């Protein structure tokens, strides 16, 4: 008797590596840089500190960029000084804030908030990181009396005005010094505000096997 047996089979492994997605995140940061000189021009102190962009400020930013693009007219923005110690919160608004505005100063000879005039934004870097920055022209506040300065704020949006102590408009950002600063009549406080948007993309790799 003759017996014959045979067997056969196959096995395949396929591996696929692909850039399944390229998510990109973006963070927006603001920074206040403040320099104080006495009436003779001598440097008294200098400090820079980050700000908190509050919820209504972020909403205004996105609404004017994406929701009402082409219809929004910039108001201000107006930059003021803070005269008391406080804890900032993302829910702060011009009407609900816990800080008080400093009013013992003039800007350009008038008792008003300074107007932040931003330059055209510039970008540096490419993939994976990109940094875009816009900086406002420095604003000089001439003190008309002795006071303690705790920080700075920026207000804009519909209704915002340069009038001291006004609660109109939309609070965009607020920030404070690491320690409070004292000033006297004749001192000048120069504030520069800059905002930076940083984006970073990450490539994700996925693998698929079949048997």
mmCIF file with all atom_site columns, C-alpha atoms in Angstrom:
data_model
loop_
_atom_site.group_PDB
_atom_site.id
_atom_site.type_symbol
_atom_site.label_atom_id
_atom_site.label_alt_id
_atom_site.label_comp_id
_atom_site.label_asym_id
_atom_site.label_entity_id
_atom_site.label_seq_id
_atom_site.pdbx_PDB_ins_code
_atom_site.Cartn_x
_atom_site.Cartn_y
_atom_site.Cartn_z
_atom_site.occupancy
_atom_site.B_iso_or_equiv
_atom_site.pdbx_formal_charge
_atom_site.auth_seq_id
_atom_site.auth_comp_id
_atom_site.auth_asym_id
_atom_site.auth_atom_id
_atom_site.pdbx_PDB_model_num
ATOM 1   C CA . UNK A 1 1   ? 0.000   0.000   0.000  1.00 0.00 ? 1   UNK A CA 1
ATOM 2   C CA . UNK A 1 2   ? 1.217   3.393   -0.826 1.00 0.00 ? 2   UNK A CA 1
ATOM 3   C CA . UNK A 1 3   ? 0.300   6.251   1.464  1.00 0.00 ? 3   UNK A CA 1
ATOM 4   C CA . UNK A 1 4   ? 0.945   9.915   0.685  1.00 0.00 ? 4   UNK A CA 1
ATOM 5   C CA . UNK A 1 5   ? 0.385   12.895  2.911  1.00 0.00 ? 5   UNK A CA 1
ATOM 6   C CA . UNK A 1 6   ? 0.936   16.522  2.223  1.00 0.00 ? 6   UNK A CA 1
ATOM 7   C CA . UNK A 1 7   ? 0.509   19.728  4.139  1.00 0.00 ? 7   UNK A CA 1
ATOM 8   C CA . UNK A 1 8   ? 0.714   23.333  3.319  1.00 0.00 ? 8   UNK A CA 1
ATOM 9   C CA . UNK A 1 9   ? 0.058   26.674  4.956  1.00 0.00 ? 9   UNK A CA 1
ATOM 10  C CA . UNK A 1 10  ? 1.104   30.281  4.933  1.00 0.00 ? 10  UNK A CA 1
ATOM 11  C CA . UNK A 1 11  ? 1.798   32.996  7.463  1.00 0.00 ? 11  UNK A CA 1
ATOM 12  C CA . UNK A 1 12  ? 2.035   36.656  6.737  1.00 0.00 ? 12  UNK A CA 1
ATOM 13  C CA . UNK A 1 13  ? 3.007   39.582  8.914  1.00 0.00 ? 13  UNK A CA 1
ATOM 14  C CA . UNK A 1 14  ? 2.363   43.098  7.680  1.00 0.00 ? 14  UNK A CA 1
ATOM 15  C CA . UNK A 1 15  ? 3.634   46.094  9.586  1.00 0.00 ? 15  UNK A CA 1
ATOM 16  C CA . UNK A 1 16  ? 2.463   49.596  8.758  1.00 0.00 ? 16  UNK A CA 1
ATOM 17  C CA . UNK A 1 17  ? 3.983   52.692  10.250 1.00 0.00 ? 17  UNK A CA 1
ATOM 18  C CA . UNK A 1 18  ? 2.325   55.936  9.390  1.00 0.00 ? 18  UNK A CA 1
ATOM 19  C CA . UNK A 1 19  ? 1.885   59.428  10.733 1.00 0.00 ? 19  UNK A CA 1
ATOM 20  C CA . UNK A 1 20  ? -1.658  58.880  11.861 1.00 0.00 ? 20  UNK A CA 1
ATOM 21  C CA . UNK A 1 21  ? -2.158  62.399  13.130 1.00 0.00 ? 21  UNK A CA 1
ATOM 22  C CA . UNK A 1 22  ? -0.256  65.586  13.734 1.00 0.00 ? 22  UNK A CA 1
ATOM 23  C CA . UNK A 1 23  ? -1.998  67.400  16.574 1.00 0.00 ? 23  UNK A CA 1
ATOM 24  C CA . UNK A 1 24  ? -0.820  70.888  17.352 1.00 0.00 ? 24  UNK A CA 1
ATOM 25  C CA . UNK A 1 25  ? -1.182  72.667  20.648 1.00 0.00 ? 25  UNK A CA 1
ATOM 26  C CA . UNK A 1 26  ? -0.763  76.368  21.231 1.00 0.00 ? 26  UNK A CA 1
ATOM 27  C CA . UNK A 1 27  ? -0.208  78.314  24.405 1.00 0.00 ? 27  UNK A CA 1
ATOM 28  C CA . UNK A 1 28  ? -0.548  82.092  24.737 1.00 0.00 ? 28  UNK A CA 1
ATOM 29  C CA . UNK A 1 29  ? 1.521   83.885  27.359 1.00 0.00 ? 29  UNK A CA 1
ATOM 30  C CA . UNK A 1 30  ? 1.795   87.517  28.314 1.00 0.00 ? 30  UNK A CA 1
ATOM 31  C CA . UNK A 1 31  ? 4.596   89.321  30.082 1.00 0.00 ? 31  UNK A CA 1
ATOM 32  C CA . UNK A 1 32  ? 4.889   92.691  31.800 1.00 0.00 ? 32  UNK A CA 1
ATOM 33  C CA . UNK A 1 33  ? 8.283   94.366  32.060 1.00 0.00 ? 33  UNK A CA 1
ATOM 34  C CA . UNK A 1 34  ? 8.394   97.356  34.422 1.00 0.00 ? 34  UNK A CA 1
ATOM 35  C CA . UNK A 1 35  ? 11.217  99.828  35.059 1.00 0.00 ? 35  UNK A CA 1
ATOM 36  C CA . UNK A 1 36  ? 11.154  102.678 37.605 1.00 0.00 ? 36  UNK A CA 1
ATOM 37  C CA . UNK A 1 37  ? 13.383  105.760 37.631 1.00 0.00 ? 37  UNK A CA 1
ATOM 38  C CA . UNK A 1 38  ? 13.452  108.690 40.017 1.00 0.00 ? 38  UNK A CA 1
ATOM 39  C CA . UNK A 1 39  ? 12.904  112.273 38.884 1.00 0.00 ? 39  UNK A CA 1
ATOM 40  C CA . UNK A 1 40  ? 16.619  112.567 38.038 1.00 0.00 ? 40  UNK A CA 1
ATOM 41  C CA . UNK A 1 41  ? 16.583  109.487 35.831 1.00 0.00 ? 41  UNK A CA 1
ATOM 42  C CA . UNK A 1 42  ? 18.320  107.140 38.242 1.00 0.00 ? 42  UNK A CA 1
ATOM 43  C CA . UNK A 1 43  ? 17.184  103.510 38.086 1.00 0.00 ? 43  UNK A CA 1
ATOM 44  C CA . UNK A 1 44  ? 15.269  102.558 41.240 1.00 0.00 ? 44  UNK A CA 1
ATOM 45  C CA . UNK A 1 45  ? 14.006  99.084  40.389 1.00 0.00 ? 45  UNK A CA 1
ATOM 46  C CA . UNK A 1 46  ? 13.157  96.797  37.514 1.00 0.00 ? 46  UNK A CA 1
ATOM 47  C CA . UNK A 1 47  ? 11.099  93.610  37.293 1.00 0.00 ? 47  UNK A CA 1
ATOM 48  C CA . UNK A 1 48  ? 9.365   91.411  34.762 1.00 0.00 ? 48  UNK A CA 1
ATOM 49  C CA . UNK A 1 49  ? 6.498   89.071  35.515 1.00 0.00 ? 49  UNK A CA 1
ATOM 50  C CA . UNK A 1 50  ? 3.994   86.874  33.651 1.00 0.00 ? 50  UNK A CA 1
ATOM 51  C CA . UNK A 1 51  ? 0.293   87.608  33.527 1.00 0.00 ? 51  UNK A CA 1
ATOM 52  C CA . UNK A 1 52  ? -2.928  85.692  33.922 1.00 0.00 ? 52  UNK A CA 1
ATOM 53  C CA . UNK A 1 53  ? -5.109  85.901  30.817 1.00 0.00 ? 53  UNK A CA 1
ATOM 54  C CA . UNK A 1 54  ? -8.562  85.646  32.378 1.00 0.00 ? 54  UNK A CA 1
ATOM 55  C CA . UNK A 1 55  ? -11.506 83.680  30.967 1.00 0.00 ? 55  UNK A CA 1
ATOM 56  C CA . UNK A 1 56  ? -13.324 86.675  29.472 1.00 0.00 ? 56  UNK A CA 1
ATOM 57  C CA . UNK A 1 57  ? -10.066 87.777  27.871 1.00 0.00 ? 57  UNK A CA 1
ATOM 58  C CA . UNK A 1 58  ? -9.659  84.415  26.164 1.00 0.00 ? 58  UNK A CA 1
ATOM 59  C CA . UNK A 1 59  ? -13.271 84.516  25.032 1.00 0.00 ? 59  UNK A CA 1
ATOM 60  C CA . UNK A 1 60  ? -12.750 87.966  23.521 1.00 0.00 ? 60  UNK A CA 1
ATOM 61  C CA . UNK A 1 61  ? -9.594  86.769  21.790 1.00 0.00 ? 61  UNK A CA 1
ATOM 62  C CA . UNK A 1 62  ? -11.315 83.800  20.147 1.00 0.00 ? 62  UNK A CA 1
ATOM 63  C CA . UNK A 1 63  ? -14.597 85.570  19.394 1.00 0.00 ? 63  UNK A CA 1
ATOM 64  C CA . UNK A 1 64  ? -12.917 88.462  17.603 1.00 0.00 ? 64  UNK A CA 1
ATOM 65  C CA . UNK A 1 65  ? -10.547 86.193  15.694 1.00 0.00 ? 65  UNK A CA 1
ATOM 66  C CA . UNK A 1 66  ? -12.884 83.388  14.705 1.00 0.00 ? 66  UNK A CA 1
ATOM 67  C CA . UNK A 1 67  ? -16.483 84.439  15.345 1.00 0.00 ? 67  UNK A CA 1
ATOM 68  C CA . UNK A 1 68  ? -16.642 88.111  14.354 1.00 0.00 ? 68  UNK A CA 1
ATOM 69  C CA . UNK A 1 69  ? -13.563 88.356  12.177 1.00 0.00 ? 69  UNK A CA 1
ATOM 70  C CA . UNK A 1 70  ? -13.515 91.530  10.097 1.00 0.00 ? 70  UNK A CA 1
ATOM 71  C CA . UNK A 1 71  ? -16.151 93.283  12.197 1.00 0.00 ? 71  UNK A CA 1
ATOM 72  C CA . UNK A 1 72  ? -14.247 93.984  15.420 1.00 0.00 ? 72  UNK A CA 1
ATOM 73  C CA . UNK A 1 73  ? -12.610 97.359  16.036 1.00 0.00 ? 73  UNK A CA 1
ATOM 74  C CA . UNK A 1 74  ? -9.809  97.358  18.584 1.00 0.00 ? 74  UNK A CA 1
ATOM 75  C CA . UNK A 1 75  ? -10.536 99.491  21.642 1.00 0.00 ? 75  UNK A CA 1
ATOM 76  C CA . UNK A 1 76  ? -7.380  100.558 23.434 1.00 0.00 ? 76  UNK A CA 1
ATOM 77  C CA . UNK A 1 77  ? -6.070  98.268  24.746 1.00 0.00 ? 77  UNK A CA 1
ATOM 78  C CA . UNK A 1 78  ? -5.550  100.304 27.902 1.00 0.00 ? 78  UNK A CA 1
ATOM 79  C CA . UNK A 1 79  ? -2.883  99.424  30.447 1.00 0.00 ? 79  UNK A CA 1
ATOM 80  C CA . UNK A 1 80  ? -3.256  100.413 34.083 1.00 0.00 ? 80  UNK A CA 1
ATOM 81  C CA . UNK A 1 81  ? -1.521  99.879  37.417 1.00 0.00 ? 81  UNK A CA 1
ATOM 82  C CA . UNK A 1 82  ? -2.785  97.979  40.475 1.00 0.00 ? 82  UNK A CA 1
ATOM 83  C CA . UNK A 1 83  ? -2.587  99.506  43.955 1.00 0.00 ? 83  UNK A CA 1
ATOM 84  C CA . UNK A 1 84  ? -3.325  96.649  46.359 1.00 0.00 ? 84  UNK A CA 1
ATOM 85  C CA . UNK A 1 85  ? -2.360  93.080  47.117 1.00 0.00 ? 85  UNK A CA 1
ATOM 86  C CA . UNK A 1 86  ? -4.744  90.495  45.695 1.00 0.00 ? 86  UNK A CA 1
ATOM 87  C CA . UNK A 1 87  ? -5.085  86.950  44.441 1.00 0.00 ? 87  UNK A CA 1
ATOM 88  C CA . UNK A 1 88  ? -5.910  86.817  40.753 1.00 0.00 ? 88  UNK A CA 1
ATOM 89  C CA . UNK A 1 89  ? -8.492  84.376  39.413 1.00 0.00 ? 89  UNK A CA 1
ATOM 90  C CA . UNK A 1 90  ? -9.409  83.209  35.924 1.00 0.00 ? 90  UNK A CA 1
ATOM 91  C CA . UNK A 1 91  ? -12.997 84.311  36.604 1.00 0.00 ? 91  UNK A CA 1
ATOM 92  C CA . UNK A 1 92  ? -11.991 87.955  37.231 1.00 0.00 ? 92  UNK A CA 1
ATOM 93  C CA . UNK A 1 93  ? -13.701 90.678  35.209 1.00 0.00 ? 93  UNK A CA 1
ATOM 94  C CA . UNK A 1 94  ? -13.523 94.457  35.374 1.00 0.00 ? 94  UNK A CA 1
ATOM 95  C CA . UNK A 1 95  ? -16.583 94.450  37.642 1.00 0.00 ? 95  UNK A CA 1
ATOM 96  C CA . UNK A 1 96  ? -15.753 91.412  39.779 1.00 0.00 ? 96  UNK A CA 1
ATOM 97  C CA . UNK A 1 97  ? -12.007 91.903  40.324 1.00 0.00 ? 97  UNK A CA 1
ATOM 98  C CA . UNK A 1 98  ? -10.710 92.222  43.888 1.00 0.00 ? 98  UNK A CA 1
ATOM 99  C CA . UNK A 1 99  ? -7.930  94.679  43.143 1.00 0.00 ? 99  UNK A CA 1
ATOM 100 C CA . UNK A 1 100 ? -8.012  98.499  43.086 1.00 0.00 ? 100 UNK A CA 1
ATOM 101 C CA . UNK A 1 101 ? -6.578  100.631 40.316 1.00 0.00 ? 101 UNK A CA 1
ATOM 102 C CA . UNK A 1 102 ? -3.748  103.036 41.090 1.00 0.00 ? 102 UNK A CA 1
ATOM 103 C CA . UNK A 1 103 ? -4.687  106.573 40.016 1.00 0.00 ? 103 UNK A CA 1
ATOM 104 C CA . UNK A 1 104 ? -1.846  108.803 41.246 1.00 0.00 ? 104 UNK A CA 1
ATOM 105 C CA . UNK A 1 105 ? -0.081  109.231 37.924 1.00 0.00 ? 105 UNK A CA 1
ATOM 106 C CA . UNK A 1 106 ? -0.258  110.917 34.546 1.00 0.00 ? 106 UNK A CA 1
ATOM 107 C CA . UNK A 1 107 ? 0.489   109.632 31.055 1.00 0.00 ? 107 UNK A CA 1
ATOM 108 C CA . UNK A 1 108 ? 1.565   112.271 28.574 1.00 0.00 ? 108 UNK A CA 1
ATOM 109 C CA . UNK A 1 109 ? 0.476   114.955 31.038 1.00 0.00 ? 109 UNK A CA 1
ATOM 110 C CA . UNK A 1 110 ? -3.064  113.598 31.526 1.00 0.00 ? 110 UNK A CA 1
ATOM 111 C CA . UNK A 1 111 ? -4.536  111.460 34.288 1.00 0.00 ? 111 UNK A CA 1
ATOM 112 C CA . UNK A 1 112 ? -5.454  108.515 32.061 1.00 0.00 ? 112 UNK A CA 1
ATOM 113 C CA . UNK A 1 113 ? -4.477  104.910 31.508 1.00 0.00 ? 113 UNK A CA 1
ATOM 114 C CA . UNK A 1 114 ? -1.772  104.284 28.964 1.00 0.00 ? 114 UNK A CA 1
ATOM 115 C CA . UNK A 1 115 ? -2.693  102.961 25.519 1.00 0.00 ? 115 UNK A CA 1
ATOM 116 C CA . UNK A 1 116 ? -0.837  99.811  24.499 1.00 0.00 ? 116 UNK A CA 1
ATOM 117 C CA . UNK A 1 117 ? 0.105   100.154 20.835 1.00 0.00 ? 117 UNK A CA 1
ATOM 118 C CA . UNK A 1 118 ? 1.221   96.756  19.551 1.00 0.00 ? 118 UNK A CA 1
ATOM 119 C CA . UNK A 1 119 ? 3.695   96.256  16.742 1.00 0.00 ? 119 UNK A CA 1
ATOM 120 C CA . UNK A 1 120 ? 3.093   93.778  13.947 1.00 0.00 ? 120 UNK A CA 1
ATOM 121 C CA . UNK A 1 121 ? 3.691   90.251  15.190 1.00 0.00 ? 121 UNK A CA 1
ATOM 122 C CA . UNK A 1 122 ? 6.784   88.323  14.163 1.00 0.00 ? 122 UNK A CA 1
ATOM 123 C CA . UNK A 1 123 ? 7.469   84.584  14.094 1.00 0.00 ? 123 UNK A CA 1
ATOM 124 C CA . UNK A 1 124 ? 10.583  82.523  14.568 1.00 0.00 ? 124 UNK A CA 1
ATOM 125 C CA . UNK A 1 125 ? 11.246  78.829  14.215 1.00 0.00 ? 125 UNK A CA 1
ATOM 126 C CA . UNK A 1 126 ? 9.424   76.219  12.181 1.00 0.00 ? 126 UNK A CA 1
ATOM 127 C CA . UNK A 1 127 ? 8.469   72.603  12.821 1.00 0.00 ? 127 UNK A CA 1
ATOM 128 C CA . UNK A 1 128 ? 8.165   71.342  15.465 1.00 0.00 ? 128 UNK A CA 1
ATOM 129 C CA . UNK A 1 129 ? 8.126   74.608  17.393 1.00 0.00 ? 129 UNK A CA 1
ATOM 130 C CA . UNK A 1 130 ? 7.055   78.068  16.354 1.00 0.00 ? 130 UNK A CA 1
ATOM 131 C CA . UNK A 1 131 ? 7.032   81.235  18.461 1.00 0.00 ? 131 UNK A CA 1
ATOM 132 C CA . UNK A 1 132 ? 5.052   84.316  17.448 1.00 0.00 ? 132 UNK A CA 1
ATOM 133 C CA . UNK A 1 133 ? 5.443   87.517  19.461 1.00 0.00 ? 133 UNK A CA 1
ATOM 134 C CA . UNK A 1 134 ? 3.927   91.000  19.513 1.00 0.00 ? 134 UNK A CA 1
ATOM 135 C CA . UNK A 1 135 ? 5.173   93.734  21.813 1.00 0.00 ? 135 UNK A CA 1
ATOM 136 C CA . UNK A 1 136 ? 3.507   97.015  22.680 1.00 0.00 ? 136 UNK A CA 1
ATOM 137 C CA . UNK A 1 137 ? 5.331   100.324 22.743 1.00 0.00 ? 137 UNK A CA 1
ATOM 138 C CA . UNK A 1 138 ? 6.553   101.191 26.236 1.00 0.00 ? 138 UNK A CA 1
ATOM 139 C CA . UNK A 1 139 ? 4.200   103.369 28.296 1.00 0.00 ? 139 UNK A CA 1
ATOM 140 C CA . UNK A 1 140 ? 5.585   105.813 30.873 1.00 0.00 ? 140 UNK A CA 1
ATOM 141 C CA . UNK A 1 141 ? 3.585   106.706 33.993 1.00 0.00 ? 141 UNK A CA 1
ATOM 142 C CA . UNK A 1 142 ? 4.710   109.805 35.909 1.00 0.00 ? 142 UNK A CA 1
ATOM 143 C CA . UNK A 1 143 ? 3.818   109.555 39.589 1.00 0.00 ? 143 UNK A CA 1
ATOM 144 C CA . UNK A 1 144 ? 1.972   112.492 41.134 1.00 0.00 ? 144 UNK A CA 1
ATOM 145 C CA . UNK A 1 145 ? 2.226   111.223 44.694 1.00 0.00 ? 145 UNK A CA 1
ATOM 146 C CA . UNK A 1 146 ? 3.615   108.490 46.904 1.00 0.00 ? 146 UNK A CA 1
ATOM 147 C CA . UNK A 1 147 ? 2.079   105.070 46.387 1.00 0.00 ? 147 UNK A CA 1
ATOM 148 C CA . UNK A 1 148 ? 2.677   101.328 46.338 1.00 0.00 ? 148 UNK A CA 1
ATOM 149 C CA . UNK A 1 149 ? 2.428   99.506  43.026 1.00 0.00 ? 149 UNK A CA 1
ATOM 150 C CA . UNK A 1 150 ? 1.445   95.834  43.085 1.00 0.00 ? 150 UNK A CA 1
ATOM 151 C CA . UNK A 1 151 ? 1.005   94.995  39.407 1.00 0.00 ? 151 UNK A CA 1
ATOM 152 C CA . UNK A 1 152 ? -0.533  95.796  36.034 1.00 0.00 ? 152 UNK A CA 1
ATOM 153 C CA . UNK A 1 153 ? -3.632  95.009  34.001 1.00 0.00 ? 153 UNK A CA 1
ATOM 154 C CA . UNK A 1 154 ? -4.831  95.281  30.415 1.00 0.00 ? 154 UNK A CA 1
ATOM 155 C CA . UNK A 1 155 ? -8.430  96.121  29.449 1.00 0.00 ? 155 UNK A CA 1
ATOM 156 C CA . UNK A 1 156 ? -9.960  96.230  25.957 1.00 0.00 ? 156 UNK A CA 1
ATOM 157 C CA . UNK A 1 157 ? -13.177 95.271  24.179 1.00 0.00 ? 157 UNK A CA 1
ATOM 158 C CA . UNK A 1 158 ? -16.407 97.154  23.623 1.00 0.00 ? 158 UNK A CA 1
ATOM 159 C CA . UNK A 1 159 ? -16.858 100.009 26.076 1.00 0.00 ? 159 UNK A CA 1
ATOM 160 C CA . UNK A 1 160 ? -13.277 100.099 27.334 1.00 0.00 ? 160 UNK A CA 1
ATOM 161 C CA . UNK A 1 161 ? -11.974 103.602 28.058 1.00 0.00 ? 161 UNK A CA 1
ATOM 162 C CA . UNK A 1 162 ? -8.766  105.209 29.275 1.00 0.00 ? 162 UNK A CA 1
ATOM 163 C CA . UNK A 1 163 ? -10.590 106.784 32.233 1.00 0.00 ? 163 UNK A CA 1
ATOM 164 C CA . UNK A 1 164 ? -9.011  105.862 35.554 1.00 0.00 ? 164 UNK A CA 1
ATOM 165 C CA . UNK A 1 165 ? -11.066 103.545 37.781 1.00 0.00 ? 165 UNK A CA 1
ATOM 166 C CA . UNK A 1 166 ? -13.570 102.777 35.015 1.00 0.00 ? 166 UNK A CA 1
ATOM 167 C CA . UNK A 1 167 ? -14.942 99.224  35.139 1.00 0.00 ? 167 UNK A CA 1
ATOM 168 C CA . UNK A 1 168 ? -16.110 99.289  31.509 1.00 0.00 ? 168 UNK A CA 1
ATOM 169 C CA . UNK A 1 169 ? -14.677 96.994  28.856 1.00 0.00 ? 169 UNK A CA 1
ATOM 170 C CA . UNK A 1 170 ? -13.264 93.479  29.013 1.00 0.00 ? 170 UNK A CA 1
ATOM 171 C CA . UNK A 1 171 ? -10.408 92.612  31.343 1.00 0.00 ? 171 UNK A CA 1
ATOM 172 C CA . UNK A 1 172 ? -7.797  90.797  29.253 1.00 0.00 ? 172 UNK A CA 1
ATOM 173 C CA . UNK A 1 173 ? -4.917  90.186  31.622 1.00 0.00 ? 173 UNK A CA 1
ATOM 174 C CA . UNK A 1 174 ? -3.581  90.947  35.079 1.00 0.00 ? 174 UNK A CA 1
ATOM 175 C CA . UNK A 1 175 ? -0.287  90.302  36.809 1.00 0.00 ? 175 UNK A CA 1
ATOM 176 C CA . UNK A 1 176 ? 1.643   91.291  39.907 1.00 0.00 ? 176 UNK A CA 1
ATOM 177 C CA . UNK A 1 177 ? 5.187   91.820  41.121 1.00 0.00 ? 177 UNK A CA 1
ATOM 178 C CA . UNK A 1 178 ? 6.929   89.235  43.263 1.00 0.00 ? 178 UNK A CA 1
ATOM 179 C CA . UNK A 1 179 ? 6.988   91.972  45.913 1.00 0.00 ? 179 UNK A CA 1
ATOM 180 C CA . UNK A 1 180 ? 5.199   95.335  45.921 1.00 0.00 ? 180 UNK A CA 1
ATOM 181 C CA . UNK A 1 181 ? 7.073   98.447  44.784 1.00 0.00 ? 181 UNK A CA 1
ATOM 182 C CA . UNK A 1 182 ? 7.005   101.890 46.371 1.00 0.00 ? 182 UNK A CA 1
ATOM 183 C CA . UNK A 1 183 ? 7.071   105.078 44.312 1.00 0.00 ? 183 UNK A CA 1
ATOM 184 C CA . UNK A 1 184 ? 7.122   108.772 45.132 1.00 0.00 ? 184 UNK A CA 1
ATOM 185 C CA . UNK A 1 185 ? 6.057   111.901 43.308 1.00 0.00 ? 185 UNK A CA 1
ATOM 186 C CA . UNK A 1 186 ? 8.207   112.525 40.244 1.00 0.00 ? 186 UNK A CA 1
ATOM 187 C CA . UNK A 1 187 ? 9.193   108.879 39.755 1.00 0.00 ? 187 UNK A CA 1
ATOM 188 C CA . UNK A 1 188 ? 8.481   107.385 36.351 1.00 0.00 ? 188 UNK A CA 1
ATOM 189 C CA . UNK A 1 189 ? 7.284   103.826 35.856 1.00 0.00 ? 189 UNK A CA 1
ATOM 190 C CA . UNK A 1 190 ? 7.727   102.457 32.347 1.00 0.00 ? 190 UNK A CA 1
ATOM 191 C CA . UNK A 1 191 ? 5.742   99.366  31.376 1.00 0.00 ? 191 UNK A CA 1
ATOM 192 C CA . UNK A 1 192 ? 6.218   97.187  28.316 1.00 0.00 ? 192 UNK A CA 1
ATOM 193 C CA . UNK A 1 193 ? 3.716   94.424  27.579 1.00 0.00 ? 193 UNK A CA 1
ATOM 194 C CA . UNK A 1 194 ? 4.396   91.570  25.200 1.00 0.00 ? 194 UNK A CA 1
ATOM 195 C CA . UNK A 1 195 ? 2.359   88.541  24.258 1.00 0.00 ? 195 UNK A CA 1
ATOM 196 C CA . UNK A 1 196 ? 3.703   85.298  22.842 1.00 0.00 ? 196 UNK A CA 1
ATOM 197 C CA . UNK A 1 197 ? 1.953   82.389  21.142 1.00 0.00 ? 197 UNK A CA 1
ATOM 198 C CA . UNK A 1 198 ? 3.940   79.158  21.085 1.00 0.00 ? 198 UNK A CA 1
ATOM 199 C CA . UNK A 1 199 ? 2.878   76.136  19.038 1.00 0.00 ? 199 UNK A CA 1
ATOM 200 C CA . UNK A 1 200 ? 4.368   72.676  18.943 1.00 0.00 ? 200 UNK A CA 1
ATOM 201 C CA . UNK A 1 201 ? 3.332   69.733  16.782 1.00 0.00 ? 201 UNK A CA 1
ATOM 202 C CA . UNK A 1 202 ? 3.976   66.109  17.620 1.00 0.00 ? 202 UNK A CA 1
ATOM 203 C CA . UNK A 1 203 ? 4.003   63.204  15.174 1.00 0.00 ? 203 UNK A CA 1
ATOM 204 C CA . UNK A 1 204 ? 2.328   60.014  16.364 1.00 0.00 ? 204 UNK A CA 1
ATOM 205 C CA . UNK A 1 205 ? 3.251   56.644  14.860 1.00 0.00 ? 205 UNK A CA 1
ATOM 206 C CA . UNK A 1 206 ? 0.818   53.726  14.726 1.00 0.00 ? 206 UNK A CA 1
ATOM 207 C CA . UNK A 1 207 ? 1.629   50.092  13.978 1.00 0.00 ? 207 UNK A CA 1
ATOM 208 C CA . UNK A 1 208 ? -0.688  47.472  12.506 1.00 0.00 ? 208 UNK A CA 1
ATOM 209 C CA . UNK A 1 209 ? 0.045   43.739  12.364 1.00 0.00 ? 209 UNK A CA 1
ATOM 210 C CA . UNK A 1 210 ? -1.988  41.009  10.692 1.00 0.00 ? 210 UNK A CA 1
ATOM 211 C CA . UNK A 1 211 ? -1.461  37.307  10.908 1.00 0.00 ? 211 UNK A CA 1
#
